[in-house]
mmCIF file of C-alpha atoms and ligand atoms in Angstrom:
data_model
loop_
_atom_site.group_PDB
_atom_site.id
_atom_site.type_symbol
_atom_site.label_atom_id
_atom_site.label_comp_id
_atom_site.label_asym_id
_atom_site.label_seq_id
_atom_site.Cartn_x
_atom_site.Cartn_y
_atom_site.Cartn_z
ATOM 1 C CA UNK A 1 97.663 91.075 98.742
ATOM 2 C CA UNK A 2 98.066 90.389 95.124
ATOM 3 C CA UNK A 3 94.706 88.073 95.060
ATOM 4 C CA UNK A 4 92.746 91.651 95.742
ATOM 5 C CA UNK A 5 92.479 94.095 93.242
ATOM 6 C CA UNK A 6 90.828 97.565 92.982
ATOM 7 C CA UNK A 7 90.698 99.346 89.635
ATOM 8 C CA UNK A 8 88.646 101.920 87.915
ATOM 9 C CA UNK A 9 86.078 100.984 85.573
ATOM 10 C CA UNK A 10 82.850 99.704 84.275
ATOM 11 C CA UNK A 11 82.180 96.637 85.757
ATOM 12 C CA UNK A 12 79.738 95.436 82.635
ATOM 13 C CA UNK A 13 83.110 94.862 80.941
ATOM 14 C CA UNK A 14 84.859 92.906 83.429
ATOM 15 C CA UNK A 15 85.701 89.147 81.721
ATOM 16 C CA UNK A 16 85.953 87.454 85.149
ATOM 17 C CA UNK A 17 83.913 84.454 85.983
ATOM 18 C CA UNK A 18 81.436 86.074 88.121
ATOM 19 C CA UNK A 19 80.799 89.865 88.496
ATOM 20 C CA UNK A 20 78.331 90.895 91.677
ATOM 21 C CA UNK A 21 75.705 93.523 91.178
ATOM 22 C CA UNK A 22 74.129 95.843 93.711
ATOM 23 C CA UNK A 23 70.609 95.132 93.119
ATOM 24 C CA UNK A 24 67.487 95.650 95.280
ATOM 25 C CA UNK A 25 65.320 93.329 97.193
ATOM 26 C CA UNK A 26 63.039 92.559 94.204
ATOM 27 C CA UNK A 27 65.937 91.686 91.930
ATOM 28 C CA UNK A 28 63.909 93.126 89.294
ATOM 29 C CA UNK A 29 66.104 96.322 88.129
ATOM 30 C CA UNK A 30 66.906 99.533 89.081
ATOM 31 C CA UNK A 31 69.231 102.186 87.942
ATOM 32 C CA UNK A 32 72.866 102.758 88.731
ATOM 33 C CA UNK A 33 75.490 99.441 88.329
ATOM 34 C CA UNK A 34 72.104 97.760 88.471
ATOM 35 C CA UNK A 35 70.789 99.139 85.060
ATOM 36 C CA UNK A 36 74.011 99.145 83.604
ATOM 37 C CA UNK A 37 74.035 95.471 83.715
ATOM 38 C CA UNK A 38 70.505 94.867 82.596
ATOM 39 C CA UNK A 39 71.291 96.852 80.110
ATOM 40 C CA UNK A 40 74.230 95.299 78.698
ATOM 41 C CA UNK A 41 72.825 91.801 79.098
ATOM 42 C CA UNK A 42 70.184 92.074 77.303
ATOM 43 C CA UNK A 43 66.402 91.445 78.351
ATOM 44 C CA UNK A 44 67.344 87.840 79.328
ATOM 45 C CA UNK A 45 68.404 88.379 82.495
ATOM 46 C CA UNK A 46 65.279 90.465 84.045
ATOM 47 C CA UNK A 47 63.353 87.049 83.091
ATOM 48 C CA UNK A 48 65.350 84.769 84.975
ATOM 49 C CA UNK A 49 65.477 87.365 87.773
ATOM 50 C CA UNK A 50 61.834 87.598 87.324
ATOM 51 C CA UNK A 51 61.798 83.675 88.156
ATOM 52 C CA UNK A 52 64.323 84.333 92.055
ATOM 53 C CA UNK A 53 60.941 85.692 93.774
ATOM 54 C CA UNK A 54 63.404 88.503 94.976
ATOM 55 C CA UNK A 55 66.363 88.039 97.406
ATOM 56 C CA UNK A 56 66.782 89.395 101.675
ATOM 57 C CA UNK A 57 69.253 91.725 102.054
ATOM 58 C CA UNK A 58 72.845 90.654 102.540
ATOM 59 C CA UNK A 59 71.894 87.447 100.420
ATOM 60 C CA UNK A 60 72.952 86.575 96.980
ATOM 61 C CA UNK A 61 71.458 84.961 94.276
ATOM 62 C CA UNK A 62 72.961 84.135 90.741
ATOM 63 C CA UNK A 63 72.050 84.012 87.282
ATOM 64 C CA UNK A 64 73.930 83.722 83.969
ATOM 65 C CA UNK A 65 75.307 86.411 82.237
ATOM 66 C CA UNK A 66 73.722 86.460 79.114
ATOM 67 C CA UNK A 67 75.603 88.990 76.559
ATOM 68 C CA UNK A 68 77.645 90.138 79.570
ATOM 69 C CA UNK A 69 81.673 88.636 78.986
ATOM 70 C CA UNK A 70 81.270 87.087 82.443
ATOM 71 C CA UNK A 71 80.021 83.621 83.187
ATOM 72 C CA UNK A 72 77.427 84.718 86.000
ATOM 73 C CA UNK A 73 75.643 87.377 87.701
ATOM 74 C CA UNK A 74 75.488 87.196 91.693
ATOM 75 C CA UNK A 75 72.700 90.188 92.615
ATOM 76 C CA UNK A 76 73.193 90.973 96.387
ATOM 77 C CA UNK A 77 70.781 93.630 97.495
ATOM 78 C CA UNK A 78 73.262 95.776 100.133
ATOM 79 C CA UNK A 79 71.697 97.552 103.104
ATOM 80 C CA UNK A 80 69.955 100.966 102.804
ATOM 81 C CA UNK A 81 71.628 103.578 105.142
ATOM 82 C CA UNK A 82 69.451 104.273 107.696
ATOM 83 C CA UNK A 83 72.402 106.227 110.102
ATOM 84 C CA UNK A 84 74.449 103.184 111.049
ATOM 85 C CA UNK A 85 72.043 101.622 114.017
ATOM 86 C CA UNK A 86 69.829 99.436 111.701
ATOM 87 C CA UNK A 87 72.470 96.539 111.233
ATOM 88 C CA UNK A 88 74.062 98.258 108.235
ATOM 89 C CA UNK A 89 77.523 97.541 108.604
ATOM 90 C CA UNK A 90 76.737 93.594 109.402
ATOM 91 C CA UNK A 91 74.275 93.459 106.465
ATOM 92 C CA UNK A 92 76.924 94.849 103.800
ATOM 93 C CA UNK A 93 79.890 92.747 105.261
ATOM 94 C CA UNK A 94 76.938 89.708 104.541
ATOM 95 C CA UNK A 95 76.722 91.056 100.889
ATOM 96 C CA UNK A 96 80.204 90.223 100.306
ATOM 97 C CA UNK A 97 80.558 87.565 101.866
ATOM 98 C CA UNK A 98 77.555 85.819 100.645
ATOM 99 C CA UNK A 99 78.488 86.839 96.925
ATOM 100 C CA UNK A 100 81.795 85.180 97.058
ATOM 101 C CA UNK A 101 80.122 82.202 98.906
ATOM 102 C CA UNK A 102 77.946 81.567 95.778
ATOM 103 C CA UNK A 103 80.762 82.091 93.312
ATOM 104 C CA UNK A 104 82.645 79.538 94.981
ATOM 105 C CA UNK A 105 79.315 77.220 94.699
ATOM 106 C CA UNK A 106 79.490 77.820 91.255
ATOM 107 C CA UNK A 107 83.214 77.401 90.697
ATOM 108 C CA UNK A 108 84.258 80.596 89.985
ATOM 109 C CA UNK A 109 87.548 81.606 90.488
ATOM 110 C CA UNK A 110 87.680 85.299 89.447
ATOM 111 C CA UNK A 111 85.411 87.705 90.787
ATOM 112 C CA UNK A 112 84.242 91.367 90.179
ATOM 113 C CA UNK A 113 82.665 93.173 92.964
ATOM 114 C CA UNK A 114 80.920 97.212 92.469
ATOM 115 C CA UNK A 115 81.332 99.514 95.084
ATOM 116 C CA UNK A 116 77.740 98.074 96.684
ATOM 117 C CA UNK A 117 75.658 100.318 99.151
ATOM 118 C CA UNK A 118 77.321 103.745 98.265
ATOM 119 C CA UNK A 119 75.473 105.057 95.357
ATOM 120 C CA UNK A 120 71.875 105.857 95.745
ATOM 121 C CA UNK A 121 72.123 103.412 99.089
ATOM 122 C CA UNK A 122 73.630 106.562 100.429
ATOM 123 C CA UNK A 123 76.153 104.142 102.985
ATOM 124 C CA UNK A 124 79.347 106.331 103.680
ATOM 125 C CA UNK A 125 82.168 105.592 101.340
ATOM 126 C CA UNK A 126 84.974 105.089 103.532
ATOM 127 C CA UNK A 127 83.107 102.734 106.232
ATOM 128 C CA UNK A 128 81.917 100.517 103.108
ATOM 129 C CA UNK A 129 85.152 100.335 101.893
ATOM 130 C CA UNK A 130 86.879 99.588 104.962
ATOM 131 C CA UNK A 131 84.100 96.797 105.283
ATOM 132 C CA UNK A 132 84.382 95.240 101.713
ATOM 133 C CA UNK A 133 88.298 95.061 101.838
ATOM 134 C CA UNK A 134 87.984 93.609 105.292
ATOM 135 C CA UNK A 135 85.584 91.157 104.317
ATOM 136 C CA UNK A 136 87.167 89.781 101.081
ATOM 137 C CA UNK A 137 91.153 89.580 102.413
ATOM 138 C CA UNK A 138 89.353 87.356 105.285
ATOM 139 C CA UNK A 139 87.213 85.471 102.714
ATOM 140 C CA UNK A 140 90.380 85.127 100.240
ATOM 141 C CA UNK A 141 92.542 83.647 103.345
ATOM 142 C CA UNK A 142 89.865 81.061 104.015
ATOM 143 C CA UNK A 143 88.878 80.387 101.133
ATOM 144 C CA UNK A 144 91.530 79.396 98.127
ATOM 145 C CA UNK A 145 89.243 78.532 95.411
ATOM 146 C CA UNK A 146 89.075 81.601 94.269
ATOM 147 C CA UNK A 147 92.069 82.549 92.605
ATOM 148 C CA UNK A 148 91.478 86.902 92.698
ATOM 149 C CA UNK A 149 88.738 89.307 92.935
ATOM 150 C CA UNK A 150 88.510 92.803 91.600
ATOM 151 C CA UNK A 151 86.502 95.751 92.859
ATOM 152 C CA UNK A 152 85.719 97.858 90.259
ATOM 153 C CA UNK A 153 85.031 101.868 90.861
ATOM 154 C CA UNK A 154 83.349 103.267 88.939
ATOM 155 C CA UNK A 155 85.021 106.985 89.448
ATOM 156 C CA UNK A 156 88.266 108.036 91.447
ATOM 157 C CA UNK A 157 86.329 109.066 94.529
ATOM 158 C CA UNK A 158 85.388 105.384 95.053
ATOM 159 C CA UNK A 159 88.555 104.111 93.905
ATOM 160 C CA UNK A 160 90.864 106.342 96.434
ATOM 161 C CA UNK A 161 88.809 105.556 99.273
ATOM 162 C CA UNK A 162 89.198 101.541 98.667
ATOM 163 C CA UNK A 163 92.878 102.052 97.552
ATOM 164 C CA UNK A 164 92.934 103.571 101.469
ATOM 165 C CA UNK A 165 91.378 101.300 102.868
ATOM 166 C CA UNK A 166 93.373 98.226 101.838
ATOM 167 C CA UNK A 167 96.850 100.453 102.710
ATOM 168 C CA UNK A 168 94.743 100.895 106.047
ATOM 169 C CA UNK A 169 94.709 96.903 106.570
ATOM 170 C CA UNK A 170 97.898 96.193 105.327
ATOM 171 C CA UNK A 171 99.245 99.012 107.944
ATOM 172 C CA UNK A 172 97.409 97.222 110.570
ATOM 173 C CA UNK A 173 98.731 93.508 109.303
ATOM 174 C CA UNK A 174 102.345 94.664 108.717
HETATM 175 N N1 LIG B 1 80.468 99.653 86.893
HETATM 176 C C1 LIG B 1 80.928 99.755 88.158
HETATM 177 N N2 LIG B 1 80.370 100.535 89.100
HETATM 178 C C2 LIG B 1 79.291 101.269 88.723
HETATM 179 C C3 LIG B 1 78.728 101.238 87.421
HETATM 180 C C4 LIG B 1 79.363 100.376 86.482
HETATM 181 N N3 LIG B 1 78.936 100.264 85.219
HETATM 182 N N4 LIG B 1 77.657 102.079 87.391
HETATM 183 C C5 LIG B 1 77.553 102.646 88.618
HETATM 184 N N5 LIG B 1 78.522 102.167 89.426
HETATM 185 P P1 LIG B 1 74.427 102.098 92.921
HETATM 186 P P2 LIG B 1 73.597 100.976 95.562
HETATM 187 C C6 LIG B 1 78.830 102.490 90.843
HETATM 188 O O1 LIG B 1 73.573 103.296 93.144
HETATM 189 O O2 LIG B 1 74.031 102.196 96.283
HETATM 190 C C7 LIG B 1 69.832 100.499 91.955
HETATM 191 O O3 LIG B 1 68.741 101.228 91.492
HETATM 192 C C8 LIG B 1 78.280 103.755 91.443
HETATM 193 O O4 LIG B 1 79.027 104.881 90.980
HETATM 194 O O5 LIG B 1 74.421 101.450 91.608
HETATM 195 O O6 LIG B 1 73.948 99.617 96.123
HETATM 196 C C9 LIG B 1 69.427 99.130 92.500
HETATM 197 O O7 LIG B 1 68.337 98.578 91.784
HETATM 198 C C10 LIG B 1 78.506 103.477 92.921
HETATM 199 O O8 LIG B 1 79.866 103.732 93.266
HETATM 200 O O9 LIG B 1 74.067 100.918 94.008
HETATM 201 C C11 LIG B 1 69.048 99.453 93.910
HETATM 202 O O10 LIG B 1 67.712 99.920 94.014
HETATM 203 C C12 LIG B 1 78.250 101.980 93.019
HETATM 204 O O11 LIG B 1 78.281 101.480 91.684
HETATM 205 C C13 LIG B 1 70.008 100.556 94.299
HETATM 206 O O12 LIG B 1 70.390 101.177 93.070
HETATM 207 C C14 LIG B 1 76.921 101.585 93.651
HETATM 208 O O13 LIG B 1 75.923 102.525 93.322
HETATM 209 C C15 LIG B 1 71.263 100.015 94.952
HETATM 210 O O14 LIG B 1 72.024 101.091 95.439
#
């Protein structure tokens, strides 16, 4: 589906309206995608987080962008692997679909997701992306407000397993 597309990149330069970052529960920082926007937005955006009083897991929260070339931030704090029995899979598939529910509160209609949950969240790659493209394509059907979203890997590991999993769906689909 042309309204879903996965690329390599940097998400910090992604012009869309809204681009999603995989934060943690205090919505304060961290490393990883999560730095990397702090970073490039400037110190602005840790003191609006600082005002969120942190966000549940599988929720989303936005903020503006600051000196980032997108209109808003939506921090989603993805599920720490614990081995698959601790809700994991339900609590990403919420990250993404919570994300995309506050980008179409906020009239977005491009949107740039990272790869959430498989960095130092340690969630397998493969099951995350099968979970993300699922979630989106049925989000995108319901939902036509927003126009395309993006999932931006970061290196070609990540970006072969989601280019898989979307063949995967469309195999199942066709
Ligand atoms: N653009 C796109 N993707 C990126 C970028 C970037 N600039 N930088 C890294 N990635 P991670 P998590 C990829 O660890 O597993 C933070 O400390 C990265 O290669 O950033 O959800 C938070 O504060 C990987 O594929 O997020 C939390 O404490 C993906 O982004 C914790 O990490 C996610 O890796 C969240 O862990």
């Amino acid at each position: 589906m042309e309204r879903l597309q996965i690329i390599q990149g940097d998400i910090t330069k992604c012009q869309t309206d809204a681009i999603v970052n995989a934060a943690n529960t205090s919505l304060l920082g961290g490393g990883g995608v999560d730095g990397a926007i702090h970073r490039a937005a400037g110190s602005e955006l840790l003191a609006e987080c600082r005002t969120l009083g942190g966000c549940p897991t599988g929720e989303a929260k936005a903020t503006k962008a600051y000196r980032l070339p997108c209109r808003y931030v939506i921090h989603t704090p993805g599920p720490i692997w614990r081995g698959g029995k601790a809700e994991e899979d339900r609590l990403l598939a919420c990250s993404y679909r919570n994300s995309l529910a506050q980008a179409s509160a906020l009239g977005c209609k491009t949107v740039a997701f990272p790869s959430i949950s498989t960095g130092v969240y340690h969630f397998p790659l493969h099951r995350a992306a099968r979970i993300a493209i699922d979630t989106i394509l049925e989000y995108l059907q319901a939902h036509h407000e927003i126009a395309c979203v993006t999932m931006v890997c970061f290196d070609s590991v990540t970006l072969s397993a989601y280019q898989q999993a979307l063949a995967e769906t469309e195999q199942k689909h066709a």
